[in-house]
Amino acid sequence: MAPEAGKVTPKDSQYVILLESRFPKLPPRSILFQSLQNAKFDVSGLTTEQMLLKDMKIASGGELRLAVSVIYMTLEAFLQRECLQQELCEFCHKYNYNLVVAMTISFIDNKEPFRQIAVYSSSTRNRDEVIKALEKAKNPHLNLGPMSSPYTDIKAYIQGNALASRKKVLPIISDFLKDRERKMEQLEDLELEDECAQEQGDSQQCCEDMVMEEDSGVPPTPMNSLVEGCPLDNGLPKINADILVEKVSRIVSEEDDD
């Protein structure tokens, strides 16, 4: 209910007043809040899977499913957990998630909230797309500043806008998923149009080839043509000297008679 937390809504105020009126023996609001806060932030003894499931929301769009979990410790402490990247990988396989967005929260001097974000995915493309959406967010600006991470598949950031709780970050992720799904559908439509155009072009070319064959009008080659056969295909006729002398003598004799 603290105004500096930036989370109070009229409905929150209405229900707190109702609860306090129905349970007048409750301790003062500040003491009650602190005891609830201590219980919420007590993650001692929890596994990484239990910490992720403790306060988790799901966002999905297309083939992507994201787990968005609030982690009640600093991101530095969370990243120091042994085999964290392997545990996140197993968590995604077990619950069929593509990415995990871990939003850590701690408090400076037990008063001012301090927020950090880690994005995990075994897919570099998916991880970079989500990070880009968070970095470019304007409503609200998250003011992300990169942090060092000991894992290649985990990108870590300080969230400068400490008032941007998960309630405000989830719409950013949902808008990203909707926009991504719309772009994927447009790409699939373009690919389908290209395939149809290619098939139509192939069919038209086939018809044109058939028409050209029918309209060519070239008659079949005759069997007696030079192409199919020639009297000289078997070589020159064999002529010996006696036959040649006789033929010449006959020609001369015929000319003398004329």
PDB file of C-alpha atoms in Angstrom:
ATOM      1  CA  MET A   1       0.000   0.000   0.000  1.00  0.00           C
ATOM      2  CA  ALA A   2       3.029   2.321   0.096  1.00  0.00           C
ATOM      3  CA  PRO A   3       2.647   5.023  -2.562  1.00  0.00           C
ATOM      4  CA  GLU A   4       6.382   4.855  -3.382  1.00  0.00           C
ATOM      5  CA  ALA A   5       5.901   1.276  -4.590  1.00  0.00           C
ATOM      6  CA  GLY A   6       3.739   2.576  -7.446  1.00  0.00           C
ATOM      7  CA  LYS A   7       1.382  -0.407  -7.310  1.00  0.00           C
ATOM      8  CA  VAL A   8      -1.641   0.809  -5.311  1.00  0.00           C
ATOM      9  CA  THR A   9      -5.009   0.766  -7.109  1.00  0.00           C
ATOM     10  CA  PRO A  10      -8.432   1.916  -5.858  1.00  0.00           C
ATOM     11  CA  LYS A  11      -9.483  -1.739  -5.601  1.00  0.00           C
ATOM     12  CA  ASP A  12      -6.448  -2.455  -3.386  1.00  0.00           C
ATOM     13  CA  SER A  13      -7.426   0.334  -0.999  1.00  0.00           C
ATOM     14  CA  GLN A  14     -11.045  -0.837  -0.953  1.00  0.00           C
ATOM     15  CA  TYR A  15     -10.191  -4.420   0.001  1.00  0.00           C
ATOM     16  CA  VAL A  16      -7.563  -3.493   2.592  1.00  0.00           C
ATOM     17  CA  ILE A  17     -10.088  -1.281   4.382  1.00  0.00           C
ATOM     18  CA  LEU A  18     -12.667  -4.091   4.192  1.00  0.00           C
ATOM     19  CA  LEU A  19     -10.266  -6.656   5.652  1.00  0.00           C
ATOM     20  CA  GLU A  20      -9.151  -4.344   8.446  1.00  0.00           C
ATOM     21  CA  SER A  21     -12.779  -3.659   9.384  1.00  0.00           C
ATOM     22  CA  ARG A  22     -13.634  -7.384   9.472  1.00  0.00           C
ATOM     23  CA  PHE A  23     -10.487  -8.320  11.424  1.00  0.00           C
ATOM     24  CA  PRO A  24      -9.968  -5.510  13.924  1.00  0.00           C
ATOM     25  CA  LYS A  25      -7.503  -7.554  15.994  1.00  0.00           C
ATOM     26  CA  LEU A  26      -4.931  -7.617  13.200  1.00  0.00           C
ATOM     27  CA  PRO A  27      -1.622  -5.961  14.065  1.00  0.00           C
ATOM     28  CA  PRO A  28      -0.982  -2.468  12.657  1.00  0.00           C
ATOM     29  CA  ARG A  29      -0.726  -2.359   8.881  1.00  0.00           C
ATOM     30  CA  SER A  30       3.019  -1.729   8.748  1.00  0.00           C
ATOM     31  CA  ILE A  31       3.825  -4.649  11.078  1.00  0.00           C
ATOM     32  CA  LEU A  32       1.456  -6.991   9.251  1.00  0.00           C
ATOM     33  CA  PHE A  33       2.936  -6.029   5.909  1.00  0.00           C
ATOM     34  CA  GLN A  34       6.476  -6.644   7.101  1.00  0.00           C
ATOM     35  CA  SER A  35       5.608 -10.112   8.415  1.00  0.00           C
ATOM     36  CA  LEU A  36       3.926 -11.023   5.104  1.00  0.00           C
ATOM     37  CA  GLN A  37       6.873  -9.556   3.209  1.00  0.00           C
ATOM     38  CA  ASN A  38       9.346 -11.608   5.226  1.00  0.00           C
ATOM     39  CA  ALA A  39       7.398 -14.788   4.523  1.00  0.00           C
ATOM     40  CA  LYS A  40       7.187 -13.990   0.819  1.00  0.00           C
ATOM     41  CA  PHE A  41      10.896 -13.294   0.535  1.00  0.00           C
ATOM     42  CA  ASP A  42      11.945 -16.372   2.463  1.00  0.00           C
ATOM     43  CA  VAL A  43      13.249 -18.701  -0.261  1.00  0.00           C
ATOM     44  CA  SER A  44      15.667 -20.595   1.943  1.00  0.00           C
ATOM     45  CA  GLY A  45      15.723 -24.280   1.144  1.00  0.00           C
ATOM     46  CA  LEU A  46      13.883 -23.902  -2.181  1.00  0.00           C
ATOM     47  CA  THR A  47      15.214 -25.463  -5.370  1.00  0.00           C
ATOM     48  CA  THR A  48      15.533 -23.382  -8.524  1.00  0.00           C
ATOM     49  CA  GLU A  49      12.373 -25.026  -9.883  1.00  0.00           C
ATOM     50  CA  GLN A  50      10.434 -24.189  -6.699  1.00  0.00           C
ATOM     51  CA  MET A  51      11.667 -20.584  -6.775  1.00  0.00           C
ATOM     52  CA  LEU A  52      10.475 -20.201 -10.376  1.00  0.00           C
ATOM     53  CA  LEU A  53       7.077 -21.762  -9.634  1.00  0.00           C
ATOM     54  CA  LYS A  54       6.564 -19.783  -6.395  1.00  0.00           C
ATOM     55  CA  ASP A  55       5.385 -16.641  -8.197  1.00  0.00           C
ATOM     56  CA  MET A  56       5.088 -17.330 -11.922  1.00  0.00           C
ATOM     57  CA  LYS A  57       2.929 -16.144 -14.820  1.00  0.00           C
ATOM     58  CA  ILE A  58       2.796 -17.627 -18.322  1.00  0.00           C
ATOM     59  CA  ALA A  59       2.820 -15.700 -21.595  1.00  0.00           C
ATOM     60  CA  SER A  60       2.422 -17.464 -24.940  1.00  0.00           C
ATOM     61  CA  GLY A  61       2.046 -16.619 -28.607  1.00  0.00           C
ATOM     62  CA  GLY A  62       2.592 -18.751 -31.690  1.00  0.00           C
ATOM     63  CA  GLU A  63       5.166 -21.420 -30.908  1.00  0.00           C
ATOM     64  CA  LEU A  64       6.671 -19.470 -27.984  1.00  0.00           C
ATOM     65  CA  ARG A  65       5.835 -20.083 -24.319  1.00  0.00           C
ATOM     66  CA  LEU A  66       7.444 -17.915 -21.656  1.00  0.00           C
ATOM     67  CA  ALA A  67       7.631 -18.351 -17.904  1.00  0.00           C
ATOM     68  CA  VAL A  68       7.813 -14.942 -16.191  1.00  0.00           C
ATOM     69  CA  SER A  69       8.825 -15.485 -12.573  1.00  0.00           C
ATOM     70  CA  VAL A  70       9.459 -13.105  -9.702  1.00  0.00           C
ATOM     71  CA  ILE A  71      12.577 -14.139  -7.756  1.00  0.00           C
ATOM     72  CA  TYR A  72      12.868 -12.744  -4.224  1.00  0.00           C
ATOM     73  CA  MET A  73      16.606 -12.149  -4.040  1.00  0.00           C
ATOM     74  CA  THR A  74      19.238 -10.167  -5.897  1.00  0.00           C
ATOM     75  CA  LEU A  75      20.133 -11.324  -9.387  1.00  0.00           C
ATOM     76  CA  GLU A  76      23.778 -11.680  -8.307  1.00  0.00           C
ATOM     77  CA  ALA A  77      22.747 -14.252  -5.685  1.00  0.00           C
ATOM     78  CA  PHE A  78      20.443 -16.031  -8.147  1.00  0.00           C
ATOM     79  CA  LEU A  79      23.204 -16.305 -10.779  1.00  0.00           C
ATOM     80  CA  GLN A  80      25.531 -17.841  -8.197  1.00  0.00           C
ATOM     81  CA  ARG A  81      23.312 -20.879  -7.788  1.00  0.00           C
ATOM     82  CA  GLU A  82      25.227 -24.001  -8.787  1.00  0.00           C
ATOM     83  CA  CYS A  83      24.380 -25.410 -12.257  1.00  0.00           C
ATOM     84  CA  LEU A  84      21.744 -22.678 -12.754  1.00  0.00           C
ATOM     85  CA  GLN A  85      21.821 -22.793 -16.574  1.00  0.00           C
ATOM     86  CA  GLN A  86      21.375 -26.585 -16.581  1.00  0.00           C
ATOM     87  CA  GLU A  87      18.494 -26.289 -14.097  1.00  0.00           C
ATOM     88  CA  LEU A  88      16.782 -23.650 -16.264  1.00  0.00           C
ATOM     89  CA  CYS A  89      17.193 -25.900 -19.300  1.00  0.00           C
ATOM     90  CA  GLU A  90      15.626 -28.844 -17.449  1.00  0.00           C
ATOM     91  CA  PHE A  91      12.822 -26.595 -16.173  1.00  0.00           C
ATOM     92  CA  CYS A  92      11.956 -25.501 -19.740  1.00  0.00           C
ATOM     93  CA  HIS A  93      11.948 -29.078 -21.020  1.00  0.00           C
ATOM     94  CA  LYS A  94       9.804 -30.297 -18.118  1.00  0.00           C
ATOM     95  CA  TYR A  95       7.120 -27.605 -18.489  1.00  0.00           C
ATOM     96  CA  ASN A  96       7.464 -26.977 -22.238  1.00  0.00           C
ATOM     97  CA  TYR A  97       8.766 -23.395 -22.107  1.00  0.00           C
ATOM     98  CA  ASN A  98      11.011 -21.711 -24.686  1.00  0.00           C
ATOM     99  CA  LEU A  99      12.200 -18.916 -22.403  1.00  0.00           C
ATOM    100  CA  VAL A 100      12.370 -17.909 -18.770  1.00  0.00           C
ATOM    101  CA  VAL A 101      12.220 -14.257 -17.727  1.00  0.00           C
ATOM    102  CA  ALA A 102      13.346 -13.983 -14.091  1.00  0.00           C
ATOM    103  CA  MET A 103      12.481 -10.644 -12.471  1.00  0.00           C
ATOM    104  CA  THR A 104      14.361 -10.316  -9.194  1.00  0.00           C
ATOM    105  CA  ILE A 105      13.353  -7.871  -6.486  1.00  0.00           C
ATOM    106  CA  SER A 106      15.169  -6.821  -3.339  1.00  0.00           C
ATOM    107  CA  PHE A 107      15.092  -3.713  -1.164  1.00  0.00           C
ATOM    108  CA  ILE A 108      17.658  -1.059  -0.422  1.00  0.00           C
ATOM    109  CA  ASP A 109      17.710  -0.373   3.320  1.00  0.00           C
ATOM    110  CA  ASN A 110      14.473  -2.401   3.501  1.00  0.00           C
ATOM    111  CA  LYS A 111      12.621   0.471   1.811  1.00  0.00           C
ATOM    112  CA  GLU A 112      13.325   1.229  -1.852  1.00  0.00           C
ATOM    113  CA  PRO A 113      12.727  -1.633  -4.309  1.00  0.00           C
ATOM    114  CA  PHE A 114      15.652  -2.709  -6.483  1.00  0.00           C
ATOM    115  CA  ARG A 115      14.832  -4.712  -9.618  1.00  0.00           C
ATOM    116  CA  GLN A 116      16.893  -6.781 -12.040  1.00  0.00           C
ATOM    117  CA  ILE A 117      15.975  -8.996 -14.999  1.00  0.00           C
ATOM    118  CA  ALA A 118      17.505 -12.178 -16.409  1.00  0.00           C
ATOM    119  CA  VAL A 119      16.405 -13.757 -19.693  1.00  0.00           C
ATOM    120  CA  TYR A 120      17.220 -17.426 -20.344  1.00  0.00           C
ATOM    121  CA  SER A 121      16.769 -19.430 -23.527  1.00  0.00           C
ATOM    122  CA  SER A 122      18.822 -22.099 -25.267  1.00  0.00           C
ATOM    123  CA  SER A 123      17.812 -20.366 -28.531  1.00  0.00           C
ATOM    124  CA  THR A 124      19.934 -17.286 -29.212  1.00  0.00           C
ATOM    125  CA  ARG A 125      17.322 -15.955 -31.630  1.00  0.00           C
ATOM    126  CA  ASN A 126      14.421 -16.227 -29.164  1.00  0.00           C
ATOM    127  CA  ARG A 127      16.486 -14.764 -26.347  1.00  0.00           C
ATOM    128  CA  ASP A 128      17.646 -11.796 -28.423  1.00  0.00           C
ATOM    129  CA  GLU A 129      14.105 -11.075 -29.673  1.00  0.00           C
ATOM    130  CA  VAL A 130      12.700 -10.873 -26.132  1.00  0.00           C
ATOM    131  CA  ILE A 131      15.619  -8.768 -24.920  1.00  0.00           C
ATOM    132  CA  LYS A 132      15.165  -6.365 -27.835  1.00  0.00           C
ATOM    133  CA  ALA A 133      11.457  -5.988 -27.008  1.00  0.00           C
ATOM    134  CA  LEU A 134      12.258  -5.222 -23.357  1.00  0.00           C
ATOM    135  CA  GLU A 135      15.006  -2.754 -24.281  1.00  0.00           C
ATOM    136  CA  LYS A 136      12.775  -0.881 -26.759  1.00  0.00           C
ATOM    137  CA  ALA A 137       9.729  -0.769 -24.458  1.00  0.00           C
ATOM    138  CA  LYS A 138       8.294   2.723 -24.002  1.00  0.00           C
ATOM    139  CA  ASN A 139       5.169   2.089 -21.958  1.00  0.00           C
ATOM    140  CA  PRO A 140       6.818   1.996 -19.550  1.00  0.00           C
ATOM    141  CA  HIS A 141      10.546   2.459 -20.187  1.00  0.00           C
ATOM    142  CA  LEU A 142      12.447  -0.197 -18.227  1.00  0.00           C
ATOM    143  CA  ASN A 143      15.826   1.565 -18.457  1.00  0.00           C
ATOM    144  CA  LEU A 144      17.774  -1.677 -18.700  1.00  0.00           C
ATOM    145  CA  GLY A 145      21.517  -1.675 -18.076  1.00  0.00           C
ATOM    146  CA  PRO A 146      23.571  -4.801 -18.942  1.00  0.00           C
ATOM    147  CA  MET A 147      25.181  -6.870 -16.210  1.00  0.00           C
ATOM    148  CA  SER A 148      27.831  -9.551 -16.419  1.00  0.00           C
ATOM    149  CA  SER A 149      26.571 -13.133 -16.484  1.00  0.00           C
ATOM    150  CA  PRO A 150      28.595 -16.322 -15.943  1.00  0.00           C
ATOM    151  CA  TYR A 151      26.348 -18.206 -18.390  1.00  0.00           C
ATOM    152  CA  THR A 152      26.205 -17.914 -22.177  1.00  0.00           C
ATOM    153  CA  ASP A 153      22.449 -18.578 -22.360  1.00  0.00           C
ATOM    154  CA  ILE A 154      21.501 -16.102 -19.602  1.00  0.00           C
ATOM    155  CA  LYS A 155      21.513 -12.350 -20.199  1.00  0.00           C
ATOM    156  CA  ALA A 156      21.338 -10.154 -17.098  1.00  0.00           C
ATOM    157  CA  TYR A 157      20.220  -6.537 -16.669  1.00  0.00           C
ATOM    158  CA  ILE A 158      19.699  -3.928 -13.989  1.00  0.00           C
ATOM    159  CA  GLN A 159      16.198  -2.469 -14.297  1.00  0.00           C
ATOM    160  CA  GLY A 160      16.529   1.254 -13.801  1.00  0.00           C
ATOM    161  CA  ASN A 161      12.758   1.753 -13.562  1.00  0.00           C
ATOM    162  CA  ALA A 162      12.148   0.140 -10.173  1.00  0.00           C
ATOM    163  CA  LEU A 163       8.419   0.927 -10.308  1.00  0.00           C
ATOM    164  CA  ALA A 164       7.889  -1.346 -13.349  1.00  0.00           C
ATOM    165  CA  SER A 165       6.693  -4.510 -11.652  1.00  0.00           C
ATOM    166  CA  ARG A 166       5.786  -7.701 -13.471  1.00  0.00           C
ATOM    167  CA  LYS A 167       2.231  -6.372 -13.780  1.00  0.00           C
ATOM    168  CA  LYS A 168       3.645  -3.686 -16.078  1.00  0.00           C
ATOM    169  CA  VAL A 169       6.220  -5.859 -17.851  1.00  0.00           C
ATOM    170  CA  LEU A 170       3.780  -8.612 -18.855  1.00  0.00           C
ATOM    171  CA  PRO A 171       1.873  -6.367 -21.333  1.00  0.00           C
ATOM    172  CA  ILE A 172       5.195  -5.560 -23.014  1.00  0.00           C
ATOM    173  CA  ILE A 173       5.866  -9.270 -23.493  1.00  0.00           C
ATOM    174  CA  SER A 174       2.288  -9.948 -24.640  1.00  0.00           C
ATOM    175  CA  ASP A 175       2.475  -7.172 -27.257  1.00  0.00           C
ATOM    176  CA  PHE A 176       5.802  -8.570 -28.478  1.00  0.00           C
ATOM    177  CA  LEU A 177       4.303 -12.051 -28.864  1.00  0.00           C
ATOM    178  CA  LYS A 178       1.269 -10.740 -30.763  1.00  0.00           C
ATOM    179  CA  ASP A 179       3.440  -8.674 -33.106  1.00  0.00           C
ATOM    180  CA  ARG A 180       5.778 -11.603 -33.684  1.00  0.00           C
ATOM    181  CA  GLU A 181       2.893 -13.956 -34.436  1.00  0.00           C
ATOM    182  CA  ARG A 182       1.418 -11.450 -36.908  1.00  0.00           C
ATOM    183  CA  LYS A 183       4.752 -11.115 -38.717  1.00  0.00           C
ATOM    184  CA  MET A 184       5.124 -14.899 -38.904  1.00  0.00           C
ATOM    185  CA  GLU A 185       1.651 -15.221 -40.440  1.00  0.00           C
ATOM    186  CA  GLN A 186       2.472 -12.529 -43.029  1.00  0.00           C
ATOM    187  CA  LEU A 187       5.714 -14.329 -43.891  1.00  0.00           C
ATOM    188  CA  GLU A 188       3.864 -17.628 -44.325  1.00  0.00           C
ATOM    189  CA  ASP A 189       1.307 -15.923 -46.600  1.00  0.00           C
ATOM    190  CA  LEU A 190       4.099 -14.473 -48.763  1.00  0.00           C
ATOM    191  CA  GLU A 191       5.799 -17.857 -49.027  1.00  0.00           C
ATOM    192  CA  LEU A 192       2.482 -19.461 -50.010  1.00  0.00           C
ATOM    193  CA  GLU A 193       1.911 -16.790 -52.687  1.00  0.00           C
ATOM    194  CA  ASP A 194       5.412 -17.396 -54.064  1.00  0.00           C
ATOM    195  CA  GLU A 195       4.766 -21.143 -54.236  1.00  0.00           C
ATOM    196  CA  CYS A 196       1.443 -20.621 -56.035  1.00  0.00           C
ATOM    197  CA  ALA A 197       3.036 -18.188 -58.495  1.00  0.00           C
ATOM    198  CA  GLN A 198       5.843 -20.664 -59.175  1.00  0.00           C
ATOM    199  CA  GLU A 199       3.400 -23.519 -59.747  1.00  0.00           C
ATOM    200  CA  GLN A 200       1.286 -21.321 -62.048  1.00  0.00           C
ATOM    201  CA  GLY A 201       4.368 -20.296 -63.997  1.00  0.00           C
ATOM    202  CA  ASP A 202       5.492 -23.902 -64.400  1.00  0.00           C
ATOM    203  CA  SER A 203       2.017 -24.919 -65.586  1.00  0.00           C
ATOM    204  CA  GLN A 204       1.861 -22.053 -68.096  1.00  0.00           C
ATOM    205  CA  GLN A 205       5.311 -22.905 -69.440  1.00  0.00           C
ATOM    206  CA  CYS A 206       4.284 -26.542 -69.857  1.00  0.00           C
ATOM    207  CA  CYS A 207       1.167 -25.510 -71.837  1.00  0.00           C
ATOM    208  CA  GLU A 208       3.231 -23.185 -74.044  1.00  0.00           C
ATOM    209  CA  ASP A 209       5.692 -25.974 -74.786  1.00  0.00           C
ATOM    210  CA  MET A 210       2.844 -28.306 -75.789  1.00  0.00           C
ATOM    211  CA  VAL A 211       1.300 -25.643 -78.071  1.00  0.00           C
ATOM    212  CA  MET A 212       4.641 -24.996 -79.735  1.00  0.00           C
ATOM    213  CA  GLU A 213       5.045 -28.688 -80.429  1.00  0.00           C
ATOM    214  CA  GLU A 214       1.537 -28.912 -81.915  1.00  0.00           C
ATOM    215  CA  ASP A 215       1.877 -25.720 -84.002  1.00  0.00           C
ATOM    216  CA  SER A 216       5.364 -26.326 -85.330  1.00  0.00           C
ATOM    217  CA  GLY A 217       3.955 -28.000 -88.549  1.00  0.00           C
ATOM    218  CA  VAL A 218       7.254 -29.725 -89.372  1.00  0.00           C
ATOM    219  CA  PRO A 219       6.470 -32.918 -91.386  1.00  0.00           C
ATOM    220  CA  PRO A 220       8.212 -36.133 -90.509  1.00  0.00           C
ATOM    221  CA  THR A 221      11.446 -36.774 -92.346  1.00  0.00           C
ATOM    222  CA  PRO A 222      10.856 -39.024 -95.426  1.00  0.00           C
ATOM    223  CA  MET A 223      12.539 -42.357 -95.487  1.00  0.00           C
ATOM    224  CA  ASN A 224      14.254 -41.569 -98.850  1.00  0.00           C
ATOM    225  CA  SER A 225      15.666 -38.230 -97.750  1.00  0.00           C
ATOM    226  CA  LEU A 226      19.306 -37.588 -97.316  1.00  0.00           C
ATOM    227  CA  VAL A 227      18.774 -37.454 -93.610  1.00  0.00           C
ATOM    228  CA  GLU A 228      17.285 -40.952 -93.289  1.00  0.00           C
ATOM    229  CA  GLY A 229      19.229 -42.592 -96.118  1.00  0.00           C
ATOM    230  CA  CYS A 230      21.436 -41.839 -99.125  1.00  0.00           C
ATOM    231  CA  PRO A 231      22.590 -44.001-102.065  1.00  0.00           C
ATOM    232  CA  LEU A 232      26.138 -43.119-101.192  1.00  0.00           C
ATOM    233  CA  ASP A 233      25.759 -44.170 -97.537  1.00  0.00           C
ATOM    234  CA  ASN A 234      27.569 -47.416 -98.374  1.00  0.00           C
ATOM    235  CA  GLY A 235      30.385 -45.651-100.212  1.00  0.00           C
ATOM    236  CA  LEU A 236      31.247 -45.245-103.908  1.00  0.00           C
ATOM    237  CA  PRO A 237      30.380 -48.100-106.333  1.00  0.00           C
ATOM    238  CA  LYS A 238      33.234 -50.472-107.125  1.00  0.00           C
ATOM    239  CA  ILE A 239      34.542 -50.012-110.726  1.00  0.00           C
ATOM    240  CA  ASN A 240      37.439 -51.987-112.238  1.00  0.00           C
ATOM    241  CA  ALA A 241      39.544 -51.048-115.272  1.00  0.00           C
ATOM    242  CA  ASP A 242      37.941 -53.484-117.758  1.00  0.00           C
ATOM    243  CA  ILE A 243      34.431 -52.188-117.037  1.00  0.00           C
ATOM    244  CA  LEU A 244      35.646 -48.604-117.386  1.00  0.00           C
ATOM    245  CA  VAL A 245      37.339 -49.306-120.789  1.00  0.00           C
ATOM    246  CA  GLU A 246      34.238 -51.052-122.042  1.00  0.00           C
ATOM    247  CA  LYS A 247      31.953 -48.183-120.971  1.00  0.00           C
ATOM    248  CA  VAL A 248      34.178 -45.563-122.624  1.00  0.00           C
ATOM    249  CA  SER A 249      34.377 -47.607-125.853  1.00  0.00           C
ATOM    250  CA  ARG A 250      30.582 -47.844-125.957  1.00  0.00           C
ATOM    251  CA  ILE A 251      30.180 -44.078-125.513  1.00  0.00           C
ATOM    252  CA  VAL A 252      32.675 -43.414-128.334  1.00  0.00           C
ATOM    253  CA  SER A 253      30.939 -45.931-130.577  1.00  0.00           C
ATOM    254  CA  GLU A 254      27.575 -44.251-129.963  1.00  0.00           C
ATOM    255  CA  GLU A 255      29.009 -40.838-130.835  1.00  0.00           C
ATOM    256  CA  ASP A 256      30.491 -42.191-134.107  1.00  0.00           C
ATOM    257  CA  ASP A 257      27.127 -43.580-135.068  1.00  0.00           C
ATOM    258  CA  ASP A 258      25.564 -40.159-134.542  1.00  0.00           C
TER     259      ASP A 258
END
